[in-house]
mmCIF file of C-alpha atoms and ligand atoms in Angstrom:
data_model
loop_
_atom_site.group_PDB
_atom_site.id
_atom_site.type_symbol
_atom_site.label_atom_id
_atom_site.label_comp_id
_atom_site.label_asym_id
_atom_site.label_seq_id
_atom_site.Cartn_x
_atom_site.Cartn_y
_atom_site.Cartn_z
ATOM 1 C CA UNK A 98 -8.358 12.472 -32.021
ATOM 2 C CA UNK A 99 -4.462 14.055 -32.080
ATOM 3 C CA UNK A 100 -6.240 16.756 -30.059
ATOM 4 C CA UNK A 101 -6.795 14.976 -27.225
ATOM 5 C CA UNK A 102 -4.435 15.646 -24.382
ATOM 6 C CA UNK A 103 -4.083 12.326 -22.261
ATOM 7 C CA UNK A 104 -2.419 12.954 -18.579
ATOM 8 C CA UNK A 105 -0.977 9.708 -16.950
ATOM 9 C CA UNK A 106 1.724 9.113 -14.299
ATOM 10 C CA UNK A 107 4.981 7.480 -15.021
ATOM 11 C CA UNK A 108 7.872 5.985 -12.399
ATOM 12 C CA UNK A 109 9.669 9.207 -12.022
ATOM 13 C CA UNK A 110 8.859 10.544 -8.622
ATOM 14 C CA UNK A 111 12.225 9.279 -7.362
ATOM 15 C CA UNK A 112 12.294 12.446 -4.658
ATOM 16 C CA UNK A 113 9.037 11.246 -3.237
ATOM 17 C CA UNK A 114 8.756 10.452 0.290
ATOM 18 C CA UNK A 115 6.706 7.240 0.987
ATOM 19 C CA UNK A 116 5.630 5.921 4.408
ATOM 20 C CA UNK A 117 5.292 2.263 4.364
ATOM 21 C CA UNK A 118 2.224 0.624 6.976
ATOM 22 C CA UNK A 119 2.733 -2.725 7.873
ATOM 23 C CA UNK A 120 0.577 -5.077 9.587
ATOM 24 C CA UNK A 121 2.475 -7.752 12.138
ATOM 25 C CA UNK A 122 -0.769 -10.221 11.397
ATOM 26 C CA UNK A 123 0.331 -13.295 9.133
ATOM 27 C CA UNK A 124 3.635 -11.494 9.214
ATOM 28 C CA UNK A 125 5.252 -14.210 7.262
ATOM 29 C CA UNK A 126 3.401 -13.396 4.322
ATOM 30 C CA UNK A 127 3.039 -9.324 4.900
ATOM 31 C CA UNK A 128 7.155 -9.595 5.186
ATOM 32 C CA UNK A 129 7.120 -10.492 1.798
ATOM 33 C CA UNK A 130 5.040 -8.077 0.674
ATOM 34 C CA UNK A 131 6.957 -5.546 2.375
ATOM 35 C CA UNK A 132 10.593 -6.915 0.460
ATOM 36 C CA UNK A 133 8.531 -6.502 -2.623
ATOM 37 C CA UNK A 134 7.266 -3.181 -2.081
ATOM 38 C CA UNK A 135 10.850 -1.849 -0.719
ATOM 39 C CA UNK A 136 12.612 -3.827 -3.655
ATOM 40 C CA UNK A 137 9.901 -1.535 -7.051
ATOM 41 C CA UNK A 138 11.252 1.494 -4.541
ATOM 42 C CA UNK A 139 14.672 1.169 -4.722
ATOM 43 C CA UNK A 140 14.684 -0.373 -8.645
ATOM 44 C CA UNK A 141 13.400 2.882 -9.576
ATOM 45 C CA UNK A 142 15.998 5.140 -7.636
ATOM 46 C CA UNK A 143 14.312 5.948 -3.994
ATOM 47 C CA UNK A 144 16.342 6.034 -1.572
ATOM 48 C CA UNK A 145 16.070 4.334 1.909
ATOM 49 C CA UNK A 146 16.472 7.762 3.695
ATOM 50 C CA UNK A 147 12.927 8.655 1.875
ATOM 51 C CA UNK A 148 11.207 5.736 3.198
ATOM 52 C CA UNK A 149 9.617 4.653 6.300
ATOM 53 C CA UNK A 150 8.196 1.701 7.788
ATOM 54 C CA UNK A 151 5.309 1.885 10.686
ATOM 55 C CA UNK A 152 4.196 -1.728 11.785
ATOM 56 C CA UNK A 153 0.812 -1.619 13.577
ATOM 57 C CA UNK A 154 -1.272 -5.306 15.065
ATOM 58 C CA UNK A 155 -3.706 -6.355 12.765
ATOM 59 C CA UNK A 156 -5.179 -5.015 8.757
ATOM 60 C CA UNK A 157 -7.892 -3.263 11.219
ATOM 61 C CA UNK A 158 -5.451 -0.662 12.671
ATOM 62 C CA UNK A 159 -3.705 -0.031 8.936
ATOM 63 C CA UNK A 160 -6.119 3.184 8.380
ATOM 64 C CA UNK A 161 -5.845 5.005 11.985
ATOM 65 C CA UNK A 162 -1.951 4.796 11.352
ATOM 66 C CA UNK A 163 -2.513 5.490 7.940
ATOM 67 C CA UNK A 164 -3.861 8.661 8.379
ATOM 68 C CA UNK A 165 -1.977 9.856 10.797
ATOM 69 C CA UNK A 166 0.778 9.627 8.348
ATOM 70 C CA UNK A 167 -0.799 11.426 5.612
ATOM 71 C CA UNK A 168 -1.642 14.096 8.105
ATOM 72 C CA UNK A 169 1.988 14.829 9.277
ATOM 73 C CA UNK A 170 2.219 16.228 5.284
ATOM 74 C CA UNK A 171 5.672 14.584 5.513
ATOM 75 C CA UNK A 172 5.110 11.699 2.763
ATOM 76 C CA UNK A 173 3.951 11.654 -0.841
ATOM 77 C CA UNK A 174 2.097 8.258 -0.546
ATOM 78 C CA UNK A 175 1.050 5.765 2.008
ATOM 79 C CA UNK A 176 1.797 1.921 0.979
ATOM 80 C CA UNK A 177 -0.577 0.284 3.215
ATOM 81 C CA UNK A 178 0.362 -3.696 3.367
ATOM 82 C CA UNK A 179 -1.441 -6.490 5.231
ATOM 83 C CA UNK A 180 -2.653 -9.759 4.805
ATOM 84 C CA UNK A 181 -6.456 -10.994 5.424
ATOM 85 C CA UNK A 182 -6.670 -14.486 5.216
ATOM 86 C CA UNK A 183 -10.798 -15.791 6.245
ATOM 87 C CA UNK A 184 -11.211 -17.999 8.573
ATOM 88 C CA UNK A 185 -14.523 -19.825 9.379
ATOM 89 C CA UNK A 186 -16.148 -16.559 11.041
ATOM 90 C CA UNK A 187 -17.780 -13.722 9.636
ATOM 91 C CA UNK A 188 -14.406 -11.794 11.535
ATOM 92 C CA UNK A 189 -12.653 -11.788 7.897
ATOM 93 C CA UNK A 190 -15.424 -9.668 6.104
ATOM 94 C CA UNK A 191 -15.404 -6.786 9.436
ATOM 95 C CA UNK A 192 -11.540 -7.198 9.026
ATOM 96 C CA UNK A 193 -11.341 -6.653 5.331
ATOM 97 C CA UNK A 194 -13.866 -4.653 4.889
ATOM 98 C CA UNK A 195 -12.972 -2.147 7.753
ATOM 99 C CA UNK A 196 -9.640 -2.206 6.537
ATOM 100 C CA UNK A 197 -10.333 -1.449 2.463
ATOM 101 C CA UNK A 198 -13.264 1.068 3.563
ATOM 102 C CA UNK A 199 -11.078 3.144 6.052
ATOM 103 C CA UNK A 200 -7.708 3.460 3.794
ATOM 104 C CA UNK A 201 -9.830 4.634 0.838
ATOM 105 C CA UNK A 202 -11.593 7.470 2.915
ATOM 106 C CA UNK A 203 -8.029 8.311 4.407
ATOM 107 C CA UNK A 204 -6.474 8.946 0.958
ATOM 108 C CA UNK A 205 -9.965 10.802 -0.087
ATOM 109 C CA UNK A 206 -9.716 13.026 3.397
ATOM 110 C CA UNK A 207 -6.197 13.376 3.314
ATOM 111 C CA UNK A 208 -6.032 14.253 -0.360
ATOM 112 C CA UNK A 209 -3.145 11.972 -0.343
ATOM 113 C CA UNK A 210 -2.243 8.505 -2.802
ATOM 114 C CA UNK A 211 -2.948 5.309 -0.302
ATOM 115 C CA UNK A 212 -2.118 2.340 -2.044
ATOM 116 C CA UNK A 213 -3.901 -1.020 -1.379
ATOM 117 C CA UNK A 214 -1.599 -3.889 -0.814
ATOM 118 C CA UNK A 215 -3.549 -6.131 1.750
ATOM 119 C CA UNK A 216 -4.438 -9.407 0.217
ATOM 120 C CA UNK A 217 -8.120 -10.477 1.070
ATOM 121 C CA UNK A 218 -8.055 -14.558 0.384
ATOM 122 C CA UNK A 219 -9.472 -17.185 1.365
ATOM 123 C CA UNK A 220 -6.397 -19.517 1.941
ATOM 124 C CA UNK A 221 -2.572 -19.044 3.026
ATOM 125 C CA UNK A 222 -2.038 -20.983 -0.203
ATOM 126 C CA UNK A 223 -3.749 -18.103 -2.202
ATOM 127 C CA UNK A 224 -1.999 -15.844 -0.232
ATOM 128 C CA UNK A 225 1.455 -16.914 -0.436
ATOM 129 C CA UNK A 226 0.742 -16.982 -4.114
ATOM 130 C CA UNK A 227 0.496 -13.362 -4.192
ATOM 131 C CA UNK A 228 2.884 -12.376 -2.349
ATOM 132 C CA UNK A 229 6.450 -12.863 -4.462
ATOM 133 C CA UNK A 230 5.343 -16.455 -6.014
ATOM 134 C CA UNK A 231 3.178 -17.450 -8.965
ATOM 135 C CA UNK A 232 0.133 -14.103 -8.972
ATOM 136 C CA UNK A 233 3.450 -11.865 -8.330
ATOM 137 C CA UNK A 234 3.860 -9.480 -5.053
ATOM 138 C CA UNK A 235 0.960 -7.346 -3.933
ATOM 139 C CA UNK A 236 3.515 -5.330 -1.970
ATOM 140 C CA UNK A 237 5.411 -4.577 -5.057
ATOM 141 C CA UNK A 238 2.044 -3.598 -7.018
ATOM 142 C CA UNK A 239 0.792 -1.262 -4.219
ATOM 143 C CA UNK A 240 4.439 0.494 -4.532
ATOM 144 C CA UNK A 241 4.143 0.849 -8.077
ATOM 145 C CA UNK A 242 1.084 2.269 -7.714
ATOM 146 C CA UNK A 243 2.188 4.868 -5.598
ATOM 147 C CA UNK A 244 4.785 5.785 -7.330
ATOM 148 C CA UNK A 245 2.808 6.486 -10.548
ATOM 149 C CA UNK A 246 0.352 8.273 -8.242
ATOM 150 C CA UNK A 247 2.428 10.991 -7.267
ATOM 151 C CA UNK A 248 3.567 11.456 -10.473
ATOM 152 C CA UNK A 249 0.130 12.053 -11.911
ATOM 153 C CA UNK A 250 -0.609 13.989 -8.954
ATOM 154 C CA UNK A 251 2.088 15.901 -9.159
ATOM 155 C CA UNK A 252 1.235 16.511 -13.341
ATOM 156 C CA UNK A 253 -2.593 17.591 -12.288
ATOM 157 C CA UNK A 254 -1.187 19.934 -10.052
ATOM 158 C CA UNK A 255 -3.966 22.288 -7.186
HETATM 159 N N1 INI B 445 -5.697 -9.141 11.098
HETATM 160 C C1 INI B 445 -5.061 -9.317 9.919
HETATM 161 O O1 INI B 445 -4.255 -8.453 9.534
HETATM 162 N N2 INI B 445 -5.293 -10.418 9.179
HETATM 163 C C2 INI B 445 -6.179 -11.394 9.565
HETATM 164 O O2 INI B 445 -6.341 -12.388 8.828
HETATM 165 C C3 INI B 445 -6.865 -11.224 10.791
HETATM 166 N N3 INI B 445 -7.794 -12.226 11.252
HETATM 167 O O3 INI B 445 -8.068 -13.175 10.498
HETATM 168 O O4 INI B 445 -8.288 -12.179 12.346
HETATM 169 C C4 INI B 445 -6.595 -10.061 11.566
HETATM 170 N N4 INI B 445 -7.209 -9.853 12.734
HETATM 171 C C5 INI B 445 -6.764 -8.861 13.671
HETATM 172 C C6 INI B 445 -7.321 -7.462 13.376
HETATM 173 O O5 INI B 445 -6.699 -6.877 12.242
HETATM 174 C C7 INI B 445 -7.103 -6.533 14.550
HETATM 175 O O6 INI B 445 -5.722 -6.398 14.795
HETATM 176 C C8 INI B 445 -7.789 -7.021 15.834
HETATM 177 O O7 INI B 445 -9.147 -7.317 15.596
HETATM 178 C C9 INI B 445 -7.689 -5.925 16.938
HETATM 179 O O8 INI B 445 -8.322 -4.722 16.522
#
């Protein structure tokens, strides 16, 4: 059992460069996800100059920008943030599900850590809850994530 080498990332990648996507949809809500993602960056020593912030319309666009981010090689992560709130339409499941689907095959083609921080609910209440009120900040989680990402990346190495 002692044997066993365990790899695992830890907050340390304070020299990474992130690029943050941000969806103007429900904006009041993604704001807040965006203060909480900006907020886990800066706690744990990145500085503004190695962040950036694209806003694009809707959740929908979030991978095309996405990944032309991760292709400019310039970033260590994409934070991807958005809020999908259903409505009485099957919109909400093309929506969310083009939006989920596309960022995970951008950080699979891209080789790149794209964190996830687009609530899917199906009320503002549930979504205001999650984003810097009683379920925590989505934003914050999805820049944790990264961070931790490129760390173990970085530890795996190739
Ligand atoms: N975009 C969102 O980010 N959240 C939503 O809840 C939403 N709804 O419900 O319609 C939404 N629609 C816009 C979509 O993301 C695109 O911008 C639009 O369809 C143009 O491509």
């Amino acid at each position: 059992m002692t044997d066993i080498r365990t790899i695992e990332g830890d907050y340390s990648a304070t020299t990474a460069r992130f690029a943050i996507v941000v969806s103007r949809f429900n904006g009041f809500i993604v704001d807040s996800l965006l203060r909480g993602a900006l907020d886990v960056l800066r706690r744990h020593g990145v500085e503004d100059k190695s962040i950036e912030v694209v806003q694009v319309p809707g959740a929908f666009e979030l991978p095309l920008v996405a990944k032309r981010l991760a292709a400019t090689r310039r970033y260590d992560a994409v934070i991807a943030l958005g809020a999908v709130i259903r409505g009485g339409t099957a919109h909400f499941d093309y929506v969310a599900g083009g939006c989920a689907r596309g960022l995970a095959e951008v950080a699979l083609s891209c080789d790149l850590p794209v964190t996830f921080g687009v609530l899917t609910v199906d009320t503002i209440e549930q979504a205001i809850e999650r984003a810097g009120t009683k379920a925590g900040n989505k934003g914050a989680d999805a820049a944790l994530t990264a961070l931790e990402m490129v760390s173990l990346l970085r530890k795996l190495g190739g």
